[in-house]
Amino acid sequence: MKQYPAEPYRIKVVETPNMLNREERFEAIRAAGYNTFLLKSQDCYIDLLTDSGTNAMSDRQWAGMMTGDEAYAGSRNWEHLEAIIKEYFGFQYVVPTHQGRGAENILSKLLIQPGTYVPGNMYFTTTRYHQEANGATFRDIVVDEAHDPEIDLPFKGNIDLDKLQSLVDEAGADKIPYVCLAVTVNLAGGQPVAMANMRAVRALCDKHGLKIFYDATRCIENAYFIKMREEGYADKSVREIVREMFSYADGATMSGKKDGLVNMGGFLAVNDEGLYQRAREMVVVFEGMPSYGGMSGRDMEAFAIGIRESCQFEYIQHRVEQVAYLGDKLIAAGVPVVKPIGGHAVFLDARQFLPHLTQDKLPAQSLAAHLYMESGVRSMERGIVSAGRDKVTGANHSPKLETVRLTIPRRVYTYAHMDIAADAVIKLYENKESIRGLRFVYEPPMLRFFNARFEYYD
Ligand SMILES: *Cc1c(COP(=O)(O)O)cnc(C)c1O
């Protein structure tokens, strides 16, 4: 039997969650319009909505918080964070932002002209929003296999070089402001990108004079997968792998709320001095001074320490293997999930789970609501609702992957919690025929999944 590493931490502070009874949960999800985003955290027993900003900080990070320098300009915590980012990622210039989308906003505004194309290895909600809001069309250039939940490949987040080449042929390199490469690919199931693929993308982009910006949000998880799966990397440290990954990029946006091991924060890093100057000019409008960018001094200190901790092997090994533990349990019980299990979450394949519901009946949304009702476990829809509508035709995007994401916060839950979540899903799977479809009663015009409300078909 596979061995899973024990928690590489001792618990020093605890938080006691509420356990509502079944009736109370039914009332809570009804009041939330059957949207798990609209549930109160207090009403969730095990909260697997997201791994974003839900990290447990270490005693060292909390100690760092006490050294917060909250000066409006020139905070020493910024100097620390800037130095760590340069050292670990190898970029020359860094601009702080309040979270990842703050960096996406600035990068998109600076580089994108209307009528251009931004290719990426599958979309991410906020990333694509900012690209399209600035007039670009997003082009998915991830390998085909990423859209198939059944295909088990080590690096399902890879870019398909032929798709990138076709776009260059079709649109022309001058119509591609940059290539967006996400490590890992969140919506494909947290699937990693191989170092060989990053190298090949760099070579192809150099041939055409294209820039590459990474979405670095889960880069440490990606580095762990490279160490475990890619030839030639077993003996390299996570830190060395991270450094090599980013050597193939012109810059990166990062949400510190994920692999940064903090609750809030982000940055934009670049190598081009001119671009840096313009980003510094813009950050003051949207985020704040270039020495805090929307973060408190204490947050920047915790972020700097978090980046260091996230590269420790024992930490990242446990993090990824704990997620695999939940996934392996579901696979053993025959529950359809996206394979292989990715770095931050287990994705239930709602199409297979609820074959009696067509995609317009929002099967993943309904499954997430039911999981909460039956168990108090909160998850998130990642399917047709999250995908939104085509900006030109107004038709629903209908992604092949119709999933429910069980996202594991870092250093927060134990294997026993994973058992409870797994048992709840397995029980639901045994009673799946009773799950009905949902329809919108309120649909926001953008990023609709956050605030939408639904009702059940009779
Ligand atoms: C969360 C996330 C973002 C956006 O970051 P925020 O900090 O939530 O603004 C961007 N890309 C990916 C892949 C993410 O998961």
Tab-separated table of C-alpha atoms and ligand atoms in Angstrom:
chain	number	residue	atom	x	y	z
A	1	MET	CA	0.000	0.000	0.000
A	2	LYS	CA	1.134	3.525	-0.746
A	3	GLN	CA	2.568	5.382	2.237
A	4	TYR	CA	1.436	8.934	2.844
A	5	PRO	CA	3.736	11.243	4.830
A	6	ALA	CA	2.507	12.295	8.272
A	7	GLU	CA	1.862	15.968	8.934
A	8	PRO	CA	5.273	17.704	9.052
A	9	TYR	CA	3.980	20.153	11.684
A	10	ARG	CA	2.669	20.315	15.224
A	11	ILE	CA	-0.586	22.155	15.856
A	12	LYS	CA	-0.171	25.188	18.113
A	13	VAL	CA	-3.463	27.053	17.605
A	14	VAL	CA	-6.844	25.496	16.885
A	15	GLU	CA	-10.093	26.778	15.444
A	16	THR	CA	-13.339	24.984	16.313
A	17	PRO	CA	-15.709	24.691	13.362
A	18	ASN	CA	-19.500	24.621	13.683
A	19	MET	CA	-21.325	21.419	12.914
A	20	LEU	CA	-24.827	22.272	11.707
A	21	ASN	CA	-27.400	19.494	11.532
A	22	ARG	CA	-28.865	18.387	8.248
A	23	GLU	CA	-31.949	20.586	8.504
A	24	GLU	CA	-29.854	23.667	9.252
A	25	ARG	CA	-27.607	22.912	6.288
A	26	PHE	CA	-30.580	22.617	3.941
A	27	GLU	CA	-31.784	26.012	5.144
A	28	ALA	CA	-28.297	27.556	4.812
A	29	ILE	CA	-27.762	26.429	1.215
A	30	ARG	CA	-31.310	27.462	0.236
A	31	ALA	CA	-30.630	30.934	1.662
A	32	ALA	CA	-27.363	30.979	-0.335
A	33	GLY	CA	-29.219	30.403	-3.614
A	34	TYR	CA	-27.547	26.962	-3.909
A	35	ASN	CA	-24.248	28.708	-4.522
A	36	THR	CA	-21.512	27.497	-2.152
A	37	PHE	CA	-19.724	30.847	-2.615
A	38	LEU	CA	-22.634	32.489	-0.795
A	39	LEU	CA	-22.554	30.222	2.271
A	40	LYS	CA	-21.225	31.588	5.517
A	41	SER	CA	-17.916	30.106	6.549
A	42	GLN	CA	-19.462	29.587	9.983
A	43	ASP	CA	-21.925	27.168	8.423
A	44	CYS	CA	-19.238	24.914	6.905
A	45	TYR	CA	-17.697	22.034	8.832
A	46	ILE	CA	-14.863	21.210	6.414
A	47	ASP	CA	-14.288	24.091	4.037
A	48	LEU	CA	-12.810	22.885	0.757
A	49	LEU	CA	-14.114	25.832	-1.287
A	50	THR	CA	-10.638	27.025	-2.094
A	51	ASP	CA	-6.973	26.873	-1.213
A	52	SER	CA	-6.802	30.619	-1.774
A	53	GLY	CA	-5.934	32.678	1.269
A	54	THR	CA	-6.952	29.783	3.521
A	55	ASN	CA	-3.402	28.768	4.430
A	56	ALA	CA	-2.373	28.244	8.050
A	57	MET	CA	0.686	30.342	8.800
A	58	SER	CA	3.650	29.087	10.798
A	59	ASP	CA	4.829	30.413	14.158
A	60	ARG	CA	7.699	32.065	12.277
A	61	GLN	CA	5.302	33.863	9.983
A	62	TRP	CA	3.239	35.069	12.938
A	63	ALA	CA	6.405	36.236	14.627
A	64	GLY	CA	7.252	38.076	11.400
A	65	MET	CA	3.866	39.815	11.550
A	66	MET	CA	4.993	41.541	14.733
A	67	THR	CA	7.878	43.105	12.853
A	68	GLY	CA	5.532	44.800	10.391
A	69	ASP	CA	6.835	48.182	9.276
A	70	GLU	CA	3.658	50.016	8.306
A	71	ALA	CA	5.322	53.100	6.881
A	72	TYR	CA	3.505	54.448	3.827
A	73	ALA	CA	6.737	54.405	1.862
A	74	GLY	CA	9.926	52.406	2.053
A	75	SER	CA	8.790	49.613	4.393
A	76	ARG	CA	11.625	47.266	5.365
A	77	ASN	CA	9.249	44.307	4.963
A	78	TRP	CA	8.989	45.225	1.300
A	79	GLU	CA	12.769	45.130	1.021
A	80	HIS	CA	12.688	41.648	2.526
A	81	LEU	CA	9.900	40.392	0.247
A	82	GLU	CA	11.476	41.927	-2.845
A	83	ALA	CA	14.816	40.310	-2.041
A	84	ILE	CA	13.249	36.881	-1.483
A	85	ILE	CA	11.283	37.030	-4.750
A	86	LYS	CA	14.382	38.024	-6.701
A	87	GLU	CA	16.398	35.280	-5.039
A	88	TYR	CA	13.859	32.447	-5.409
A	89	PHE	CA	12.405	33.337	-8.816
A	90	GLY	CA	15.370	35.048	-10.404
A	91	PHE	CA	13.545	38.095	-11.766
A	92	GLN	CA	15.146	41.520	-11.779
A	93	TYR	CA	12.197	43.697	-10.842
A	94	VAL	CA	9.172	43.185	-8.621
A	95	VAL	CA	5.971	45.174	-8.157
A	96	PRO	CA	3.757	44.217	-5.196
A	97	THR	CA	-0.013	43.860	-5.571
A	98	HIS	CA	-2.822	43.091	-3.146
A	99	GLN	CA	-3.392	39.671	-4.754
A	100	GLY	CA	-2.899	37.860	-8.054
A	101	ARG	CA	-5.593	39.641	-10.029
A	102	GLY	CA	-4.037	42.996	-9.158
A	103	ALA	CA	-0.913	41.869	-11.004
A	104	GLU	CA	-3.012	40.460	-13.865
A	105	ASN	CA	-4.781	43.789	-14.211
A	106	ILE	CA	-1.522	45.742	-14.491
A	107	LEU	CA	0.163	43.284	-16.851
A	108	SER	CA	-2.895	43.095	-19.122
A	109	LYS	CA	-3.322	46.862	-19.226
A	110	LEU	CA	0.341	47.414	-20.071
A	111	LEU	CA	0.800	44.789	-22.759
A	112	ILE	CA	-2.544	44.113	-24.422
A	113	GLN	CA	-3.937	46.066	-27.374
A	114	PRO	CA	-7.477	45.523	-28.679
A	115	GLY	CA	-7.685	42.879	-31.408
A	116	THR	CA	-4.821	40.777	-30.094
A	117	TYR	CA	-4.677	37.173	-28.858
A	118	VAL	CA	-3.357	35.844	-25.582
A	119	PRO	CA	-2.690	32.107	-25.728
A	120	GLY	CA	-2.642	30.171	-22.482
A	121	ASN	CA	-2.609	26.616	-21.150
A	122	MET	CA	-6.294	26.645	-20.282
A	123	TYR	CA	-8.025	29.713	-18.978
A	124	PHE	CA	-8.276	30.938	-15.427
A	125	THR	CA	-11.299	33.059	-14.506
A	126	THR	CA	-9.684	36.315	-13.382
A	127	THR	CA	-6.733	35.991	-15.756
A	128	ARG	CA	-8.958	35.649	-18.803
A	129	TYR	CA	-11.241	38.391	-17.541
A	130	HIS	CA	-8.402	40.924	-17.490
A	131	GLN	CA	-7.064	39.781	-20.861
A	132	GLU	CA	-10.467	40.138	-22.489
A	133	ALA	CA	-11.372	43.351	-20.652
A	134	ASN	CA	-8.337	44.881	-22.379
A	135	GLY	CA	-9.450	43.746	-25.800
A	136	ALA	CA	-7.622	40.455	-26.328
A	137	THR	CA	-9.136	37.132	-27.277
A	138	PHE	CA	-8.027	34.232	-25.127
A	139	ARG	CA	-6.805	31.119	-27.001
A	140	ASP	CA	-6.527	27.804	-25.216
A	141	ILE	CA	-3.296	26.062	-26.258
A	142	VAL	CA	-3.130	23.392	-23.559
A	143	VAL	CA	-2.607	19.799	-24.773
A	144	ASP	CA	-5.898	18.102	-25.761
A	145	GLU	CA	-5.521	15.529	-23.003
A	146	ALA	CA	-6.021	18.241	-20.368
A	147	HIS	CA	-9.684	18.393	-21.342
A	148	ASP	CA	-10.179	14.665	-20.797
A	149	PRO	CA	-10.630	13.696	-17.138
A	150	GLU	CA	-9.793	10.035	-17.805
A	151	ILE	CA	-6.366	10.378	-19.386
A	152	ASP	CA	-3.671	9.846	-16.786
A	153	LEU	CA	-0.487	11.673	-17.850
A	154	PRO	CA	2.326	13.085	-15.703
A	155	PHE	CA	2.261	16.582	-17.241
A	156	LYS	CA	-1.251	17.269	-18.420
A	157	GLY	CA	-0.755	21.013	-18.084
A	158	ASN	CA	1.727	21.205	-20.971
A	159	ILE	CA	1.343	23.646	-23.815
A	160	ASP	CA	0.676	22.083	-27.214
A	161	LEU	CA	3.418	23.607	-29.363
A	162	ASP	CA	1.477	22.961	-32.565
A	163	LYS	CA	-1.448	24.965	-31.252
A	164	LEU	CA	0.867	27.837	-30.407
A	165	GLN	CA	2.507	27.639	-33.839
A	166	SER	CA	-0.920	27.612	-35.532
A	167	LEU	CA	-1.948	30.749	-33.717
A	168	VAL	CA	1.279	32.468	-34.760
A	169	ASP	CA	0.631	31.420	-38.381
A	170	GLU	CA	-2.961	32.556	-38.250
A	171	ALA	CA	-2.750	35.813	-36.295
A	172	GLY	CA	0.899	36.802	-36.684
A	173	ALA	CA	3.388	37.151	-33.844
A	174	ASP	CA	2.778	40.895	-33.636
A	175	LYS	CA	-0.818	40.188	-32.613
A	176	ILE	CA	0.301	38.110	-29.616
A	177	PRO	CA	1.334	40.396	-26.741
A	178	TYR	CA	2.529	37.443	-24.692
A	179	VAL	CA	2.017	33.770	-23.989
A	180	CYS	CA	0.504	33.026	-20.597
A	181	LEU	CA	1.863	29.827	-19.040
A	182	ALA	CA	0.269	28.676	-15.793
A	183	VAL	CA	2.097	26.408	-13.358
A	184	THR	CA	0.101	24.372	-12.367
A	185	VAL	CA	-3.114	24.513	-14.421
A	186	ASN	CA	-5.860	25.095	-11.895
A	187	LEU	CA	-8.919	24.328	-13.994
A	188	ALA	CA	-7.381	21.245	-15.607
A	189	GLY	CA	-7.271	19.761	-12.115
A	190	GLY	CA	-4.054	21.259	-10.776
A	191	GLN	CA	-2.018	19.564	-13.504
A	192	PRO	CA	1.674	20.413	-13.798
A	193	VAL	CA	3.800	21.540	-16.742
A	194	ALA	CA	7.052	19.695	-17.491
A	195	MET	CA	10.358	21.532	-17.472
A	196	ALA	CA	10.991	20.146	-20.973
A	197	ASN	CA	7.769	21.789	-22.127
A	198	MET	CA	8.726	25.147	-20.592
A	199	ARG	CA	12.084	24.928	-22.364
A	200	ALA	CA	10.429	24.076	-25.681
A	201	VAL	CA	7.890	26.889	-25.345
A	202	ARG	CA	10.760	29.286	-24.681
A	203	ALA	CA	12.564	28.109	-27.811
A	204	LEU	CA	9.451	28.486	-29.974
A	205	CYS	CA	8.698	31.923	-28.532
A	206	ASP	CA	12.289	33.052	-29.116
A	207	LYS	CA	11.941	32.026	-32.752
A	208	HIS	CA	8.973	34.380	-33.118
A	209	GLY	CA	10.066	37.099	-30.687
A	210	LEU	CA	7.223	36.337	-28.280
A	211	LYS	CA	7.209	37.124	-24.576
A	212	ILE	CA	6.160	34.579	-21.953
A	213	PHE	CA	4.565	35.431	-18.638
A	214	TYR	CA	3.950	32.708	-16.093
A	215	ASP	CA	1.015	32.516	-13.770
A	216	ALA	CA	3.192	31.467	-10.838
A	217	THR	CA	0.330	30.902	-8.435
A	218	ARG	CA	1.069	27.213	-7.718
A	219	CYS	CA	4.645	27.047	-8.956
A	220	ILE	CA	5.956	25.205	-5.881
A	221	GLU	CA	3.466	22.385	-6.375
A	222	ASN	CA	4.520	22.282	-10.013
A	223	ALA	CA	8.172	22.068	-8.970
A	224	TYR	CA	7.386	19.133	-6.659
A	225	PHE	CA	5.784	17.243	-9.551
A	226	ILE	CA	8.827	17.900	-11.715
A	227	LYS	CA	11.079	16.535	-8.973
A	228	MET	CA	8.967	13.392	-8.593
A	229	ARG	CA	8.091	12.750	-12.237
A	230	GLU	CA	10.547	14.270	-14.670
A	231	GLU	CA	13.786	12.609	-15.572
A	232	GLY	CA	16.864	14.396	-14.320
A	233	TYR	CA	15.220	16.290	-11.472
A	234	ALA	CA	15.002	13.729	-8.650
A	235	ASP	CA	18.185	15.018	-7.034
A	236	LYS	CA	17.496	18.716	-7.526
A	237	SER	CA	16.019	20.748	-4.688
A	238	VAL	CA	12.576	22.302	-5.042
A	239	ARG	CA	14.267	25.684	-4.944
A	240	GLU	CA	16.609	24.847	-7.795
A	241	ILE	CA	13.700	23.593	-9.861
A	242	VAL	CA	11.677	26.744	-9.206
A	243	ARG	CA	14.629	28.866	-10.260
A	244	GLU	CA	15.051	26.938	-13.511
A	245	MET	CA	11.316	27.103	-14.299
A	246	PHE	CA	11.298	30.879	-14.149
A	247	SER	CA	14.520	31.208	-16.118
A	248	TYR	CA	12.349	30.498	-19.194
A	249	ALA	CA	9.938	33.375	-18.472
A	250	ASP	CA	10.005	37.106	-19.148
A	251	GLY	CA	8.011	37.702	-16.022
A	252	ALA	CA	5.264	36.351	-13.825
A	253	THR	CA	2.135	37.217	-11.922
A	254	MET	CA	1.591	35.468	-8.634
A	255	SER	CA	-1.165	35.118	-6.098
A	256	GLY	CA	0.587	34.719	-2.751
A	257	LYS	CA	-2.661	33.361	-1.362
A	258	LYS	CA	-1.822	29.924	-2.713
A	259	ASP	CA	1.790	28.734	-2.738
A	260	GLY	CA	2.931	31.891	-0.928
A	261	LEU	CA	1.476	30.404	2.275
A	262	VAL	CA	-0.225	33.638	3.284
A	263	ASN	CA	-3.793	34.897	3.485
A	264	MET	CA	-3.360	37.925	1.217
A	265	GLY	CA	-0.779	39.166	-1.243
A	266	GLY	CA	0.609	38.975	-4.754
A	267	PHE	CA	3.146	40.409	-7.150
A	268	LEU	CA	4.165	41.086	-10.717
A	269	ALA	CA	7.786	40.303	-11.535
A	270	VAL	CA	9.546	41.245	-14.786
A	271	ASN	CA	12.991	41.439	-16.325
A	272	ASP	CA	12.349	44.370	-18.668
A	273	GLU	CA	13.283	47.676	-17.084
A	274	GLY	CA	10.924	49.771	-19.211
A	275	LEU	CA	7.993	47.510	-18.410
A	276	TYR	CA	8.907	47.708	-14.733
A	277	GLN	CA	8.859	51.503	-14.843
A	278	ARG	CA	5.412	51.514	-16.402
A	279	ALA	CA	4.137	48.929	-13.914
A	280	ARG	CA	5.424	51.097	-11.053
A	281	GLU	CA	3.558	54.038	-12.502
A	282	MET	CA	0.373	52.034	-12.772
A	283	VAL	CA	0.514	50.291	-9.410
A	284	VAL	CA	0.022	53.569	-7.557
A	285	VAL	CA	-3.337	54.038	-9.282
A	286	PHE	CA	-4.768	50.605	-8.585
A	287	GLU	CA	-2.921	49.132	-5.627
A	288	GLY	CA	-0.747	51.593	-3.720
A	289	MET	CA	2.872	52.689	-3.484
A	290	PRO	CA	5.409	50.393	-5.171
A	291	SER	CA	6.647	49.564	-1.674
A	292	TYR	CA	3.415	47.917	-0.528
A	293	GLY	CA	0.967	47.551	-3.453
A	294	GLY	CA	-2.066	46.886	-1.295
A	295	MET	CA	-0.354	44.746	1.325
A	296	SER	CA	0.335	45.668	4.942
A	297	GLY	CA	3.961	45.595	6.045
A	298	ARG	CA	3.189	42.581	8.238
A	299	ASP	CA	1.595	40.753	5.315
A	300	MET	CA	4.699	41.297	3.207
A	301	GLU	CA	6.876	39.898	5.993
A	302	ALA	CA	4.698	36.777	6.293
A	303	PHE	CA	4.764	36.392	2.496
A	304	ALA	CA	8.578	36.551	2.386
A	305	ILE	CA	8.817	33.857	5.058
A	306	GLY	CA	6.040	31.830	3.386
A	307	ILE	CA	7.912	31.623	0.087
A	308	ARG	CA	10.921	30.162	1.896
A	309	GLU	CA	8.827	27.642	3.840
A	310	SER	CA	6.913	26.505	0.776
A	311	CYS	CA	10.144	25.299	-0.841
A	312	GLN	CA	10.952	22.927	2.032
A	313	PHE	CA	10.641	19.390	0.759
A	314	GLU	CA	8.792	17.955	3.783
A	315	TYR	CA	6.199	20.697	3.545
A	316	ILE	CA	5.468	20.407	-0.174
A	317	GLN	CA	5.613	16.614	-0.157
A	318	HIS	CA	2.960	16.383	2.553
A	319	ARG	CA	0.868	19.080	0.880
A	320	VAL	CA	0.659	17.306	-2.464
A	321	GLU	CA	0.405	13.787	-1.022
A	322	GLN	CA	-2.426	14.764	1.318
A	323	VAL	CA	-4.404	15.869	-1.719
A	324	ALA	CA	-3.515	12.577	-3.430
A	325	TYR	CA	-4.737	10.668	-0.372
A	326	LEU	CA	-8.240	12.095	-0.763
A	327	GLY	CA	-8.190	11.439	-4.490
A	328	ASP	CA	-6.893	7.883	-4.133
A	329	LYS	CA	-9.659	7.068	-1.677
A	330	LEU	CA	-12.302	8.277	-4.112
A	331	ILE	CA	-10.714	6.416	-7.021
A	332	ALA	CA	-10.643	3.207	-4.949
A	333	ALA	CA	-14.393	3.598	-4.365
A	334	GLY	CA	-15.064	4.057	-8.085
A	335	VAL	CA	-16.004	7.750	-7.868
A	336	PRO	CA	-15.230	9.539	-11.158
A	337	VAL	CA	-12.499	12.154	-10.637
A	338	VAL	CA	-10.088	14.028	-12.890
A	339	LYS	CA	-6.908	11.984	-13.258
A	340	PRO	CA	-4.168	12.163	-12.256
A	341	ILE	CA	-4.822	13.904	-8.944
A	342	GLY	CA	-3.346	17.398	-9.128
A	343	GLY	CA	-1.477	19.534	-6.653
A	344	HIS	CA	-4.128	21.483	-4.792
A	345	ALA	CA	-7.460	19.771	-5.235
A	346	VAL	CA	-9.457	16.738	-6.190
A	347	PHE	CA	-11.890	17.441	-9.011
A	348	LEU	CA	-15.045	15.325	-9.192
A	349	ASP	CA	-16.083	14.626	-12.769
A	350	ALA	CA	-19.694	15.787	-12.590
A	351	ARG	CA	-20.541	14.569	-16.111
A	352	GLN	CA	-19.751	10.998	-15.102
A	353	PHE	CA	-21.075	11.427	-11.599
A	354	LEU	CA	-24.488	12.665	-12.788
A	355	PRO	CA	-24.939	11.214	-16.291
A	356	HIS	CA	-28.681	11.905	-16.096
A	357	LEU	CA	-28.085	15.698	-16.103
A	358	THR	CA	-27.118	17.534	-19.298
A	359	GLN	CA	-24.619	20.380	-18.921
A	360	ASP	CA	-27.322	23.063	-19.152
A	361	LYS	CA	-28.780	21.623	-15.940
A	362	LEU	CA	-25.561	22.712	-14.205
A	363	PRO	CA	-24.589	19.293	-12.820
A	364	ALA	CA	-21.444	20.441	-11.019
A	365	GLN	CA	-23.253	23.320	-9.330
A	366	SER	CA	-25.932	20.919	-8.141
A	367	LEU	CA	-23.393	18.351	-6.954
A	368	ALA	CA	-21.545	20.979	-4.895
A	369	ALA	CA	-24.823	22.058	-3.274
A	370	HIS	CA	-25.723	18.460	-2.457
A	371	LEU	CA	-22.342	17.665	-0.987
A	372	TYR	CA	-22.807	20.561	1.405
A	373	MET	CA	-26.345	19.567	2.300
A	374	GLU	CA	-25.372	15.991	3.052
A	375	SER	CA	-22.116	16.580	4.902
A	376	GLY	CA	-21.254	20.215	5.666
A	377	VAL	CA	-18.273	19.894	3.300
A	378	ARG	CA	-18.058	22.997	1.117
A	379	SER	CA	-16.696	22.625	-2.415
A	380	MET	CA	-16.805	24.728	-5.582
A	381	GLU	CA	-18.256	24.414	-9.070
A	382	ARG	CA	-15.698	24.504	-11.864
A	383	GLY	CA	-17.715	23.877	-14.987
A	384	ILE	CA	-20.208	25.695	-17.166
A	385	VAL	CA	-21.124	28.257	-14.509
A	386	SER	CA	-17.484	29.259	-13.905
A	387	ALA	CA	-16.740	29.314	-17.632
A	388	GLY	CA	-19.218	32.152	-18.253
A	389	ARG	CA	-20.339	33.421	-21.641
A	390	ASP	CA	-18.547	34.166	-24.901
A	391	LYS	CA	-17.805	37.889	-24.955
A	392	VAL	CA	-18.907	38.216	-28.590
A	393	THR	CA	-21.850	35.835	-29.071
A	394	GLY	CA	-23.114	35.833	-25.482
A	395	ALA	CA	-23.531	32.043	-25.632
A	396	ASN	CA	-22.458	29.941	-22.673
A	397	HIS	CA	-18.950	28.545	-22.902
A	398	SER	CA	-19.449	24.815	-22.456
A	399	PRO	CA	-16.170	23.421	-21.144
A	400	LYS	CA	-15.489	19.716	-21.540
A	401	LEU	CA	-14.547	19.587	-17.893
A	402	GLU	CA	-17.634	19.884	-15.721
A	403	THR	CA	-16.193	19.505	-12.255
A	404	VAL	CA	-16.635	20.014	-8.545
A	405	ARG	CA	-13.411	21.028	-6.864
A	406	LEU	CA	-12.513	19.810	-3.391
A	407	THR	CA	-9.650	22.163	-2.668
A	408	ILE	CA	-7.365	21.485	0.241
A	409	PRO	CA	-6.134	24.480	2.256
A	410	ARG	CA	-2.448	24.253	3.151
A	411	ARG	CA	-1.489	22.997	6.643
A	412	VAL	CA	-5.116	23.267	7.845
A	413	TYR	CA	-6.717	19.810	7.768
A	414	THR	CA	-5.561	16.322	8.721
A	415	TYR	CA	-5.947	12.954	7.047
A	416	ALA	CA	-8.984	12.310	9.291
A	417	HIS	CA	-10.709	15.287	7.684
A	418	MET	CA	-9.886	13.847	4.263
A	419	ASP	CA	-11.585	10.604	5.357
A	420	ILE	CA	-14.763	12.477	6.283
A	421	ALA	CA	-14.825	14.335	2.973
A	422	ALA	CA	-14.180	11.113	1.037
A	423	ASP	CA	-16.929	9.211	2.862
A	424	ALA	CA	-19.395	12.034	2.189
A	425	VAL	CA	-18.651	12.001	-1.542
A	426	ILE	CA	-18.836	8.205	-1.713
A	427	LYS	CA	-22.219	8.205	0.023
A	428	LEU	CA	-23.497	10.842	-2.374
A	429	TYR	CA	-22.286	8.773	-5.317
A	430	GLU	CA	-24.331	5.826	-4.076
A	431	ASN	CA	-27.456	8.024	-4.128
A	432	LYS	CA	-26.658	10.048	-7.213
A	433	GLU	CA	-29.923	9.372	-9.076
A	434	SER	CA	-31.822	11.607	-6.662
A	435	ILE	CA	-29.760	14.708	-7.581
A	436	ARG	CA	-31.694	17.138	-9.794
A	437	GLY	CA	-30.552	19.996	-12.038
A	438	LEU	CA	-30.358	23.703	-11.255
A	439	ARG	CA	-31.162	26.875	-13.196
A	440	PHE	CA	-30.073	30.483	-12.722
A	441	VAL	CA	-32.404	32.888	-10.983
A	442	TYR	CA	-29.740	35.607	-10.900
A	443	GLU	CA	-26.810	35.727	-13.310
A	444	PRO	CA	-24.195	38.467	-12.829
A	445	PRO	CA	-22.691	39.831	-16.080
A	446	MET	CA	-19.079	38.976	-15.231
A	447	LEU	CA	-17.349	36.293	-13.133
A	448	ARG	CA	-20.875	35.082	-12.567
A	449	PHE	CA	-20.016	32.089	-10.392
A	450	PHE	CA	-19.152	34.268	-7.396
A	451	ASN	CA	-22.582	35.811	-6.844
A	452	ALA	CA	-25.039	33.824	-8.970
A	453	ARG	CA	-28.202	32.363	-7.424
A	454	PHE	CA	-30.008	29.214	-8.495
A	455	GLU	CA	-33.130	27.134	-7.967
A	456	TYR	CA	-33.897	23.474	-8.525
A	457	TYR	CA	-35.956	22.200	-11.430
A	458	ASP	CA	-39.068	20.503	-10.025
B	1	LIG	C1	-6.236	32.399	-7.617
B	1	LIG	C2	-5.653	32.423	-8.950
B	1	LIG	C3	-5.395	33.637	-9.591
B	1	LIG	C4	-5.840	34.985	-9.048
B	1	LIG	O1	-5.257	35.266	-7.828
B	1	LIG	P1	-6.040	36.074	-6.701
B	1	LIG	O2	-5.029	36.217	-5.615
B	1	LIG	O3	-7.226	35.259	-6.284
B	1	LIG	O4	-6.452	37.388	-7.259
B	1	LIG	C5	-4.761	33.593	-10.821
B	1	LIG	N1	-4.419	32.440	-11.398
B	1	LIG	C6	-4.666	31.250	-10.813
B	1	LIG	C7	-4.259	29.998	-11.500
B	1	LIG	C8	-5.298	31.208	-9.579
B	1	LIG	O5	-5.568	30.017	-9.031
